[in-house]
Short mmCIF file of N, CA, C and O in Angstrom, two decimals:
data_model
loop_
_atom_site.label_atom_id
_atom_site.label_comp_id
_atom_site.label_asym_id
_atom_site.label_seq_id
_atom_site.Cartn_x
_atom_site.Cartn_y
_atom_site.Cartn_z
N MET A 1 0.85 -1.17 0.00
CA MET A 1 0.00 0.00 0.00
C MET A 1 0.89 1.23 0.00
O MET A 1 1.83 1.34 0.76
N GLU A 2 0.58 2.19 -0.85
CA GLU A 2 1.38 3.40 -1.00
C GLU A 2 1.00 4.40 0.08
O GLU A 2 -0.17 4.55 0.43
N ASP A 3 1.99 5.08 0.61
CA ASP A 3 1.77 6.09 1.64
C ASP A 3 1.28 7.37 0.97
O ASP A 3 1.96 7.95 0.14
N VAL A 4 0.05 7.81 1.31
CA VAL A 4 -0.57 8.95 0.64
C VAL A 4 -0.90 10.02 1.68
O VAL A 4 -1.35 9.73 2.79
N LEU A 5 -0.67 11.29 1.31
CA LEU A 5 -1.02 12.43 2.17
C LEU A 5 -2.52 12.68 2.12
O LEU A 5 -3.23 12.13 1.28
N SER A 6 -3.02 13.56 2.99
CA SER A 6 -4.45 13.82 3.06
C SER A 6 -4.99 14.45 1.79
O SER A 6 -6.17 14.30 1.47
N ASP A 7 -4.15 15.17 1.02
CA ASP A 7 -4.64 15.79 -0.21
C ASP A 7 -4.54 14.86 -1.42
O ASP A 7 -4.80 15.25 -2.54
N GLY A 8 -4.18 13.59 -1.21
CA GLY A 8 -4.13 12.61 -2.28
C GLY A 8 -2.78 12.46 -2.94
O GLY A 8 -2.58 11.57 -3.75
N ALA A 9 -1.84 13.34 -2.61
CA ALA A 9 -0.51 13.25 -3.21
C ALA A 9 0.30 12.16 -2.51
O ALA A 9 0.10 11.88 -1.34
N ALA A 10 1.19 11.56 -3.26
CA ALA A 10 2.05 10.52 -2.68
C ALA A 10 3.07 11.17 -1.76
O ALA A 10 3.62 12.22 -2.06
N ARG A 11 3.29 10.54 -0.61
CA ARG A 11 4.27 11.06 0.34
C ARG A 11 5.66 10.84 -0.22
O ARG A 11 5.99 9.76 -0.68
N PRO A 12 6.51 11.91 -0.17
CA PRO A 12 7.88 11.72 -0.66
C PRO A 12 8.62 10.72 0.20
O PRO A 12 8.46 10.68 1.42
N THR A 13 9.40 9.88 -0.44
CA THR A 13 10.16 8.86 0.29
C THR A 13 11.60 9.30 0.44
O THR A 13 12.14 10.01 -0.40
N ARG A 14 12.23 8.87 1.50
CA ARG A 14 13.64 9.17 1.73
C ARG A 14 14.48 8.22 0.90
O ARG A 14 14.10 7.06 0.69
N PRO A 15 15.64 8.70 0.44
CA PRO A 15 16.51 7.78 -0.28
C PRO A 15 17.00 6.67 0.65
O PRO A 15 17.15 6.88 1.85
N ALA A 16 17.24 5.51 0.09
CA ALA A 16 17.67 4.37 0.90
C ALA A 16 19.01 4.65 1.57
O ALA A 16 19.24 4.24 2.69
N ARG A 17 19.89 5.36 0.89
CA ARG A 17 21.21 5.66 1.44
C ARG A 17 21.48 7.15 1.25
O ARG A 17 21.85 7.58 0.16
N PRO A 18 21.27 7.96 2.29
CA PRO A 18 21.48 9.40 2.13
C PRO A 18 22.96 9.71 1.91
O PRO A 18 23.84 8.96 2.33
N GLY A 19 23.22 10.84 1.25
CA GLY A 19 24.59 11.26 1.01
C GLY A 19 25.23 11.80 2.27
O GLY A 19 24.61 11.90 3.33
N ALA A 20 26.47 12.15 2.15
CA ALA A 20 27.21 12.67 3.29
C ALA A 20 26.73 14.06 3.65
O ALA A 20 26.38 14.85 2.78
N ALA A 21 26.69 14.35 4.94
CA ALA A 21 26.37 15.69 5.39
C ALA A 21 27.61 16.55 5.22
O ALA A 21 28.73 16.11 5.49
N LEU A 22 27.42 17.78 4.75
CA LEU A 22 28.55 18.68 4.53
C LEU A 22 28.52 19.80 5.55
O LEU A 22 27.46 20.31 5.89
N GLU A 23 29.68 20.21 6.00
CA GLU A 23 29.83 21.33 6.92
C GLU A 23 30.67 22.38 6.18
O GLU A 23 31.84 22.15 5.88
N LEU A 24 30.07 23.54 5.88
CA LEU A 24 30.75 24.58 5.14
C LEU A 24 31.40 25.55 6.10
O LEU A 24 30.73 26.17 6.92
N LEU A 25 32.71 25.70 5.99
CA LEU A 25 33.47 26.63 6.82
C LEU A 25 33.83 27.83 5.96
O LEU A 25 34.36 27.68 4.85
N VAL A 26 33.52 29.04 6.44
CA VAL A 26 33.81 30.27 5.71
C VAL A 26 34.67 31.15 6.60
O VAL A 26 34.31 31.41 7.75
N HIS A 27 35.78 31.61 6.06
CA HIS A 27 36.68 32.44 6.86
C HIS A 27 36.18 33.88 6.92
O HIS A 27 35.33 34.30 6.14
N GLY A 28 36.73 34.64 7.84
CA GLY A 28 36.40 36.05 7.96
C GLY A 28 37.22 36.88 7.00
O GLY A 28 37.71 36.39 5.99
N VAL A 29 37.41 38.13 7.34
CA VAL A 29 38.14 39.03 6.44
C VAL A 29 39.65 38.86 6.55
O VAL A 29 40.39 39.48 5.81
N GLY A 30 40.14 38.03 7.43
CA GLY A 30 41.57 37.85 7.61
C GLY A 30 42.24 37.06 6.51
O GLY A 30 43.44 37.13 6.34
N GLY A 31 41.50 36.29 5.74
CA GLY A 31 42.08 35.52 4.65
C GLY A 31 42.76 34.25 5.10
O GLY A 31 43.87 33.93 4.68
N THR A 32 42.10 33.48 5.93
CA THR A 32 42.65 32.21 6.40
C THR A 32 42.77 31.24 5.24
O THR A 32 41.91 31.18 4.36
N THR A 33 43.81 30.43 5.23
CA THR A 33 44.01 29.46 4.16
C THR A 33 43.12 28.23 4.40
O THR A 33 42.70 27.96 5.53
N PRO A 34 42.83 27.47 3.35
CA PRO A 34 42.02 26.26 3.55
C PRO A 34 42.71 25.24 4.45
O PRO A 34 42.05 24.51 5.18
N GLU A 35 44.03 25.20 4.40
CA GLU A 35 44.77 24.26 5.26
C GLU A 35 44.54 24.60 6.73
O GLU A 35 44.39 23.71 7.57
N GLN A 36 44.51 25.88 7.07
CA GLN A 36 44.27 26.29 8.45
C GLN A 36 42.82 26.03 8.85
O GLN A 36 42.54 25.61 9.97
N MET A 37 41.88 26.29 7.95
CA MET A 37 40.46 26.11 8.27
C MET A 37 40.11 24.64 8.49
O MET A 37 39.33 24.31 9.37
N LEU A 38 40.70 23.76 7.67
CA LEU A 38 40.37 22.34 7.76
C LEU A 38 41.29 21.59 8.71
O LEU A 38 41.03 20.43 9.03
N GLY A 39 42.38 22.22 9.14
CA GLY A 39 43.30 21.57 10.06
C GLY A 39 44.07 20.42 9.44
O GLY A 39 44.41 19.45 10.11
N ASP A 40 44.33 20.52 8.14
CA ASP A 40 45.04 19.46 7.42
C ASP A 40 45.88 20.10 6.33
O ASP A 40 45.37 20.92 5.56
N PRO A 41 47.16 19.76 6.23
CA PRO A 41 47.99 20.38 5.19
C PRO A 41 47.69 19.88 3.78
O PRO A 41 48.10 20.50 2.81
N ARG A 42 46.95 18.77 3.66
CA ARG A 42 46.63 18.22 2.34
C ARG A 42 45.18 18.53 1.99
O ARG A 42 44.26 17.88 2.48
N THR A 43 44.97 19.56 1.17
CA THR A 43 43.61 19.93 0.75
C THR A 43 43.52 19.86 -0.76
O THR A 43 44.52 19.98 -1.47
N VAL A 44 42.30 19.69 -1.25
CA VAL A 44 42.03 19.60 -2.68
C VAL A 44 40.92 20.58 -3.01
O VAL A 44 39.92 20.67 -2.30
N ARG A 45 41.08 21.32 -4.10
CA ARG A 45 40.03 22.25 -4.54
C ARG A 45 38.94 21.45 -5.23
O ARG A 45 39.17 20.76 -6.21
N ILE A 46 37.72 21.57 -4.71
CA ILE A 46 36.57 20.86 -5.27
C ILE A 46 35.98 21.63 -6.44
O ILE A 46 35.68 21.07 -7.48
N THR A 47 35.79 22.93 -6.26
CA THR A 47 35.21 23.77 -7.29
C THR A 47 35.73 25.18 -7.11
O THR A 47 36.23 25.54 -6.05
N GLY A 48 35.60 25.98 -8.14
CA GLY A 48 36.04 27.37 -8.07
C GLY A 48 37.31 27.61 -8.85
O GLY A 48 37.75 26.79 -9.66
N ASP A 49 37.91 28.78 -8.59
CA ASP A 49 39.14 29.16 -9.27
C ASP A 49 40.05 29.86 -8.27
O ASP A 49 39.88 29.71 -7.07
N ASP A 50 41.02 30.64 -8.78
CA ASP A 50 41.95 31.31 -7.88
C ASP A 50 41.30 32.45 -7.12
O ASP A 50 41.83 32.91 -6.11
N THR A 51 40.16 32.93 -7.56
CA THR A 51 39.47 34.03 -6.89
C THR A 51 38.68 33.54 -5.68
O THR A 51 38.79 34.09 -4.59
N ALA A 52 37.87 32.54 -5.87
CA ALA A 52 37.06 31.96 -4.79
C ALA A 52 36.89 30.47 -5.09
O ALA A 52 36.65 30.09 -6.24
N ALA A 53 36.99 29.64 -4.05
CA ALA A 53 36.93 28.20 -4.28
C ALA A 53 36.48 27.47 -3.03
O ALA A 53 36.54 28.01 -1.92
N VAL A 54 36.03 26.24 -3.22
CA VAL A 54 35.67 25.34 -2.12
C VAL A 54 36.73 24.25 -2.07
O VAL A 54 37.04 23.62 -3.09
N HIS A 55 37.28 24.03 -0.89
CA HIS A 55 38.32 23.03 -0.69
C HIS A 55 37.83 21.95 0.27
O HIS A 55 36.98 22.21 1.12
N ARG A 56 38.40 20.76 0.13
CA ARG A 56 38.08 19.64 1.01
C ARG A 56 39.39 18.93 1.36
O ARG A 56 40.34 18.97 0.60
N ARG A 57 39.42 18.27 2.50
CA ARG A 57 40.60 17.49 2.87
C ARG A 57 40.80 16.37 1.86
O ARG A 57 39.84 15.84 1.31
N ALA A 58 42.05 16.02 1.61
CA ALA A 58 42.35 14.96 0.63
C ALA A 58 41.75 13.62 1.06
O ALA A 58 41.33 12.82 0.22
N ASP A 59 41.67 13.37 2.35
CA ASP A 59 41.09 12.11 2.84
C ASP A 59 39.58 12.03 2.60
O ASP A 59 39.02 10.93 2.54
N ASP A 60 38.91 13.19 2.49
CA ASP A 60 37.46 13.23 2.33
C ASP A 60 37.04 13.47 0.89
O ASP A 60 35.87 13.77 0.63
N ILE A 61 37.93 13.36 -0.06
CA ILE A 61 37.62 13.72 -1.44
C ILE A 61 36.48 12.88 -2.02
O ILE A 61 35.66 13.36 -2.77
N ASP A 62 36.39 11.62 -1.66
CA ASP A 62 35.32 10.76 -2.18
C ASP A 62 34.38 10.29 -1.07
O ASP A 62 33.86 9.18 -1.11
N ALA A 63 34.12 11.17 -0.10
CA ALA A 63 33.27 10.79 1.04
C ALA A 63 31.84 10.49 0.63
O ALA A 63 31.18 9.67 1.25
N GLU A 64 31.36 11.11 -0.43
CA GLU A 64 29.98 10.89 -0.85
C GLU A 64 29.80 9.64 -1.71
O GLU A 64 28.79 8.98 -1.65
N THR A 65 30.81 9.32 -2.48
CA THR A 65 30.67 8.21 -3.43
C THR A 65 31.66 7.08 -3.20
O THR A 65 31.63 6.10 -3.92
N GLY A 66 32.53 7.23 -2.22
CA GLY A 66 33.57 6.25 -1.99
C GLY A 66 33.04 4.93 -1.44
O GLY A 66 31.85 4.78 -1.16
N PRO A 67 33.92 3.97 -1.26
CA PRO A 67 33.50 2.64 -0.80
C PRO A 67 32.96 2.65 0.63
O PRO A 67 32.14 1.83 0.97
N GLY A 68 33.38 3.61 1.42
CA GLY A 68 32.90 3.68 2.80
C GLY A 68 31.52 4.29 2.93
O GLY A 68 30.89 4.22 3.97
N GLY A 69 31.02 4.93 1.88
CA GLY A 69 29.72 5.58 1.94
C GLY A 69 29.78 6.85 2.75
O GLY A 69 30.82 7.46 2.93
N ALA A 70 28.64 7.25 3.26
CA ALA A 70 28.56 8.48 4.04
C ALA A 70 29.17 8.26 5.43
O ALA A 70 28.82 7.32 6.11
N PRO A 71 30.10 9.12 5.83
CA PRO A 71 30.70 8.96 7.16
C PRO A 71 29.73 9.35 8.26
O PRO A 71 28.68 9.93 8.01
N ASP A 72 30.11 9.00 9.50
CA ASP A 72 29.26 9.31 10.65
C ASP A 72 29.32 10.78 11.03
O ASP A 72 28.49 11.25 11.77
N ARG A 73 30.31 11.49 10.55
CA ARG A 73 30.48 12.90 10.87
C ARG A 73 30.28 13.73 9.60
O ARG A 73 30.44 13.22 8.50
N PRO A 74 29.94 15.02 9.76
CA PRO A 74 29.84 15.86 8.56
C PRO A 74 31.21 16.03 7.91
O PRO A 74 32.23 16.08 8.58
N VAL A 75 31.23 16.13 6.60
CA VAL A 75 32.47 16.34 5.86
C VAL A 75 32.72 17.84 5.80
O VAL A 75 31.93 18.58 5.23
N PRO A 76 33.83 18.31 6.39
CA PRO A 76 34.09 19.75 6.36
C PRO A 76 34.61 20.21 5.01
O PRO A 76 35.44 19.55 4.40
N GLU A 77 34.08 21.33 4.54
CA GLU A 77 34.54 21.97 3.32
C GLU A 77 34.83 23.43 3.64
O GLU A 77 34.11 24.05 4.41
N ALA A 78 35.88 23.98 3.06
CA ALA A 78 36.29 25.35 3.33
C ALA A 78 36.02 26.21 2.10
O ALA A 78 36.48 25.89 1.00
N TYR A 79 35.25 27.29 2.27
CA TYR A 79 35.01 28.25 1.19
C TYR A 79 35.98 29.41 1.39
O TYR A 79 35.93 30.10 2.39
N VAL A 80 36.86 29.60 0.43
CA VAL A 80 37.88 30.64 0.51
C VAL A 80 37.54 31.72 -0.50
O VAL A 80 37.50 31.46 -1.70
N TRP A 81 37.29 32.92 0.00
CA TRP A 81 36.88 34.03 -0.87
C TRP A 81 37.79 35.24 -0.73
O TRP A 81 37.45 36.34 -1.19
N CYS A 82 38.98 35.08 -0.19
CA CYS A 82 39.85 36.21 0.11
C CYS A 82 40.28 36.99 -1.13
O CYS A 82 40.58 38.18 -1.03
N ASN A 83 40.29 36.40 -2.31
CA ASN A 83 40.72 37.13 -3.50
C ASN A 83 39.59 37.87 -4.20
O ASN A 83 39.82 38.53 -5.21
N LEU A 84 38.37 37.78 -3.68
CA LEU A 84 37.26 38.50 -4.31
C LEU A 84 37.40 40.00 -4.17
O LEU A 84 36.96 40.75 -5.04
N THR A 85 38.00 40.46 -3.09
CA THR A 85 38.12 41.90 -2.87
C THR A 85 39.49 42.43 -3.22
O THR A 85 39.75 43.63 -3.07
N SER A 86 40.41 41.59 -3.65
CA SER A 86 41.73 42.09 -4.02
C SER A 86 41.68 42.66 -5.43
O SER A 86 40.92 42.21 -6.27
N GLY A 87 42.48 43.64 -5.67
CA GLY A 87 42.50 44.29 -6.98
C GLY A 87 42.15 45.76 -6.83
O GLY A 87 42.24 46.34 -5.75
N ASN A 88 41.73 46.37 -7.93
CA ASN A 88 41.42 47.79 -7.88
C ASN A 88 40.05 48.04 -7.23
O ASN A 88 39.30 47.12 -6.92
N ARG A 89 39.74 49.31 -7.04
CA ARG A 89 38.50 49.68 -6.34
C ARG A 89 37.24 49.26 -7.09
O ARG A 89 36.24 48.91 -6.49
N SER A 90 37.28 49.33 -8.40
CA SER A 90 36.09 48.98 -9.16
C SER A 90 35.75 47.50 -9.04
O SER A 90 34.59 47.11 -9.16
N ARG A 91 36.74 46.67 -8.79
CA ARG A 91 36.48 45.25 -8.62
C ARG A 91 35.68 44.97 -7.35
O ARG A 91 34.85 44.07 -7.31
N ALA A 92 35.93 45.73 -6.30
CA ALA A 92 35.20 45.54 -5.04
C ALA A 92 33.81 46.18 -5.09
O ALA A 92 33.01 45.96 -4.19
N LEU A 93 33.51 46.93 -6.13
CA LEU A 93 32.20 47.58 -6.22
C LEU A 93 31.06 46.57 -6.26
O LEU A 93 29.97 46.84 -5.76
N TRP A 94 31.30 45.39 -6.80
CA TRP A 94 30.23 44.39 -6.87
C TRP A 94 29.74 43.99 -5.48
O TRP A 94 28.58 43.61 -5.32
N LEU A 95 30.60 44.08 -4.46
CA LEU A 95 30.17 43.76 -3.10
C LEU A 95 29.10 44.74 -2.62
O LEU A 95 28.20 44.37 -1.87
N LEU A 96 29.22 46.00 -3.03
CA LEU A 96 28.22 46.99 -2.65
C LEU A 96 26.92 46.78 -3.44
O LEU A 96 25.83 47.03 -2.93
N LEU A 97 27.02 46.34 -4.66
CA LEU A 97 25.85 46.17 -5.51
C LEU A 97 25.14 44.84 -5.32
O LEU A 97 23.98 44.68 -5.70
N LEU A 98 25.80 43.88 -4.72
CA LEU A 98 25.23 42.54 -4.57
C LEU A 98 23.89 42.52 -3.85
O LEU A 98 22.95 41.88 -4.34
N PRO A 99 23.71 43.20 -2.71
CA PRO A 99 22.38 43.16 -2.05
C PRO A 99 21.26 43.69 -2.93
O PRO A 99 20.16 43.14 -2.94
N PHE A 100 21.53 44.72 -3.71
CA PHE A 100 20.51 45.27 -4.59
C PHE A 100 20.18 44.31 -5.73
O PHE A 100 19.02 44.19 -6.13
N MET A 101 21.18 43.61 -6.23
CA MET A 101 20.93 42.62 -7.27
C MET A 101 20.09 41.46 -6.75
O MET A 101 19.19 40.98 -7.44
N VAL A 102 20.34 41.03 -5.53
CA VAL A 102 19.58 39.93 -4.94
C VAL A 102 18.13 40.34 -4.73
O VAL A 102 17.20 39.58 -5.01
N VAL A 103 17.90 41.56 -4.24
CA VAL A 103 16.53 42.04 -4.03
C VAL A 103 15.80 42.12 -5.36
O VAL A 103 14.64 41.73 -5.48
N HIS A 104 16.47 42.62 -6.38
CA HIS A 104 15.84 42.71 -7.70
C HIS A 104 15.52 41.33 -8.24
O HIS A 104 14.43 41.11 -8.80
N LEU A 105 16.41 40.40 -8.08
CA LEU A 105 16.18 39.03 -8.54
C LEU A 105 15.02 38.39 -7.79
O LEU A 105 14.16 37.75 -8.39
N ALA A 106 14.98 38.57 -6.47
CA ALA A 106 13.90 37.99 -5.67
C ALA A 106 12.55 38.56 -6.09
O ALA A 106 11.55 37.84 -6.16
N HIS A 107 12.49 39.85 -6.39
CA HIS A 107 11.24 40.46 -6.84
C HIS A 107 10.84 39.93 -8.22
O HIS A 107 9.67 39.70 -8.50
N SER A 108 11.82 39.71 -9.08
CA SER A 108 11.52 39.27 -10.44
C SER A 108 11.03 37.83 -10.51
O SER A 108 10.25 37.50 -11.39
N ILE A 109 11.47 36.97 -9.59
CA ILE A 109 11.09 35.55 -9.69
C ILE A 109 9.98 35.15 -8.74
O ILE A 109 9.65 33.98 -8.65
N ARG A 110 9.39 36.12 -8.05
CA ARG A 110 8.30 35.77 -7.13
C ARG A 110 7.12 35.24 -7.93
O ARG A 110 6.90 35.63 -9.07
N PRO A 111 6.32 34.34 -7.35
CA PRO A 111 5.18 33.79 -8.07
C PRO A 111 4.10 34.85 -8.26
O PRO A 111 3.94 35.74 -7.41
N PRO A 112 3.37 34.79 -9.36
CA PRO A 112 2.32 35.78 -9.59
C PRO A 112 1.16 35.61 -8.61
O PRO A 112 0.85 34.50 -8.16
N THR A 113 0.52 36.71 -8.27
CA THR A 113 -0.65 36.69 -7.39
C THR A 113 -1.79 37.39 -8.12
O THR A 113 -1.96 38.60 -8.01
N PRO A 114 -2.58 36.67 -8.91
CA PRO A 114 -3.62 37.29 -9.73
C PRO A 114 -4.74 37.93 -8.92
O PRO A 114 -5.36 38.87 -9.38
N GLU A 115 -4.98 37.46 -7.71
CA GLU A 115 -6.09 38.01 -6.93
C GLU A 115 -5.73 39.30 -6.22
O GLU A 115 -6.60 39.99 -5.72
N HIS A 116 -4.46 39.65 -6.18
CA HIS A 116 -4.03 40.88 -5.53
C HIS A 116 -3.52 41.87 -6.58
O HIS A 116 -2.73 41.51 -7.42
N THR A 117 -3.99 43.09 -6.49
CA THR A 117 -3.50 44.11 -7.43
C THR A 117 -2.24 44.78 -6.90
O THR A 117 -1.44 45.27 -7.66
N ARG A 118 -2.07 44.81 -5.58
CA ARG A 118 -0.88 45.39 -4.99
C ARG A 118 0.18 44.32 -4.82
O ARG A 118 -0.11 43.12 -4.88
N LEU A 119 1.38 44.72 -4.57
CA LEU A 119 2.48 43.78 -4.37
C LEU A 119 2.23 42.95 -3.12
O LEU A 119 1.93 43.48 -2.06
N ALA A 120 2.31 41.63 -3.24
CA ALA A 120 2.05 40.75 -2.12
C ALA A 120 3.36 40.36 -1.48
O ALA A 120 4.34 40.17 -2.14
#
């Protein structure tokens, strides 16, 4: 018998084997290195570039898909963004404009409300 909600929709099922839990570490304005944040001298860049990137310990590189499966502890990942503000003044201008861009984007993608004439 299928598990059904009160409105007739099928209840979402959990995956048989959930993936690894991730713990995202973000440094402050001091520019801490990923090695210092993760407490391991051997780190690997998962994604990103020289400006901003996510790093993981070399031992945890295949924590989600490896033979051991999901570990009992969260897998720490370090987000390093210290090079986003380096450079000339115009490069750092995007930090000032970012909140306004997010607000504009949130307003643009909100769902329509046909029954309300004013902004909901």
